[in-house]
């Protein structure tokens, strides 16, 4: 279980780093505009890798159906990027956490 926990913790750290990068970018835009500016994840994705975003949309719509893209993924992708990756980091952190020992057991007893 240790390698799996390590993989989840690594994924959590990478997702958190990406969330911080996106938050700093939004903060810089907000300071420059003197107003709150948050960028949806889909906008950031289309600016950095438009071919990848379109390929992902086509794959989801053909493999899972258009309803998946329109009703499930698109509302998530319209959230700010730092929120999405912050939640992903939290999920991976929880999956990679060490389990608590059961209550009532005394170490060293048979």
PDB file of C-alpha atoms in Angstrom, residues 37-91:
ATOM      1  CA  UNK A  37     -10.820  38.323 -12.151  1.00  0.00           C
ATOM      2  CA  UNK A  38     -11.099  34.533 -12.107  1.00  0.00           C
ATOM      3  CA  UNK A  39     -10.413  32.403 -15.148  1.00  0.00           C
ATOM      4  CA  UNK A  40     -12.533  29.313 -15.770  1.00  0.00           C
ATOM      5  CA  UNK A  41     -10.535  26.139 -16.271  1.00  0.00           C
ATOM      6  CA  UNK A  42     -11.926  25.655 -19.783  1.00  0.00           C
ATOM      7  CA  UNK A  43     -10.614  29.088 -20.794  1.00  0.00           C
ATOM      8  CA  UNK A  44      -7.130  28.306 -19.474  1.00  0.00           C
ATOM      9  CA  UNK A  45      -7.206  24.932 -21.209  1.00  0.00           C
ATOM     10  CA  UNK A  46      -8.289  26.430 -24.530  1.00  0.00           C
ATOM     11  CA  UNK A  47      -5.547  29.078 -24.301  1.00  0.00           C
ATOM     12  CA  UNK A  48      -2.757  26.613 -23.538  1.00  0.00           C
ATOM     13  CA  UNK A  49      -3.763  23.519 -25.544  1.00  0.00           C
ATOM     14  CA  UNK A  50      -6.776  24.087 -27.822  1.00  0.00           C
ATOM     15  CA  UNK A  51      -6.209  20.871 -29.765  1.00  0.00           C
ATOM     16  CA  UNK A  52      -6.121  18.835 -26.562  1.00  0.00           C
ATOM     17  CA  UNK A  53      -9.319  20.422 -25.274  1.00  0.00           C
ATOM     18  CA  UNK A  54     -11.139  19.746 -28.525  1.00  0.00           C
ATOM     19  CA  UNK A  55      -9.824  16.180 -28.657  1.00  0.00           C
ATOM     20  CA  UNK A  56     -10.986  15.579 -25.086  1.00  0.00           C
ATOM     21  CA  UNK A  57     -14.415  16.993 -25.896  1.00  0.00           C
ATOM     22  CA  UNK A  58     -14.737  14.800 -28.983  1.00  0.00           C
ATOM     23  CA  UNK A  59     -13.606  11.708 -27.079  1.00  0.00           C
ATOM     24  CA  UNK A  60     -16.025  12.283 -24.191  1.00  0.00           C
ATOM     25  CA  UNK A  61     -18.927  12.965 -26.532  1.00  0.00           C
ATOM     26  CA  UNK A  62     -18.291   9.859 -28.637  1.00  0.00           C
ATOM     27  CA  UNK A  63     -17.381   7.437 -25.836  1.00  0.00           C
ATOM     28  CA  UNK A  64     -19.702   8.621 -23.058  1.00  0.00           C
ATOM     29  CA  UNK A  65     -22.304  10.699 -24.848  1.00  0.00           C
ATOM     30  CA  UNK A  66     -22.921  14.392 -25.294  1.00  0.00           C
ATOM     31  CA  UNK A  67     -24.817  14.569 -21.995  1.00  0.00           C
ATOM     32  CA  UNK A  68     -21.621  13.815 -20.062  1.00  0.00           C
ATOM     33  CA  UNK A  69     -19.857  16.772 -21.620  1.00  0.00           C
ATOM     34  CA  UNK A  70     -22.799  19.189 -21.424  1.00  0.00           C
ATOM     35  CA  UNK A  71     -24.221  18.366 -17.998  1.00  0.00           C
ATOM     36  CA  UNK A  72     -21.310  17.007 -15.975  1.00  0.00           C
ATOM     37  CA  UNK A  73     -17.918  18.093 -17.304  1.00  0.00           C
ATOM     38  CA  UNK A  74     -18.737  21.532 -18.698  1.00  0.00           C
ATOM     39  CA  UNK A  75     -20.071  22.886 -15.367  1.00  0.00           C
ATOM     40  CA  UNK A  76     -16.897  21.616 -13.651  1.00  0.00           C
ATOM     41  CA  UNK A  77     -14.686  23.124 -16.363  1.00  0.00           C
ATOM     42  CA  UNK A  78     -16.472  26.476 -15.965  1.00  0.00           C
ATOM     43  CA  UNK A  79     -15.286  26.688 -12.344  1.00  0.00           C
ATOM     44  CA  UNK A  80     -12.069  28.613 -11.651  1.00  0.00           C
ATOM     45  CA  UNK A  81      -9.030  26.458 -12.347  1.00  0.00           C
ATOM     46  CA  UNK A  82      -7.524  26.892  -8.883  1.00  0.00           C
ATOM     47  CA  UNK A  83     -10.761  25.625  -7.301  1.00  0.00           C
ATOM     48  CA  UNK A  84     -10.876  22.509  -9.482  1.00  0.00           C
ATOM     49  CA  UNK A  85      -7.239  21.593  -8.920  1.00  0.00           C
ATOM     50  CA  UNK A  86      -7.483  22.479  -5.219  1.00  0.00           C
ATOM     51  CA  UNK A  87     -10.351  20.015  -4.830  1.00  0.00           C
ATOM     52  CA  UNK A  88      -8.457  17.381  -6.814  1.00  0.00           C
ATOM     53  CA  UNK A  89      -5.441  17.910  -4.534  1.00  0.00           C
ATOM     54  CA  UNK A  90      -7.647  17.519  -1.466  1.00  0.00           C
ATOM     55  CA  UNK A  91      -9.156  14.308  -2.853  1.00  0.00           C
TER      56      UNK A  91
END
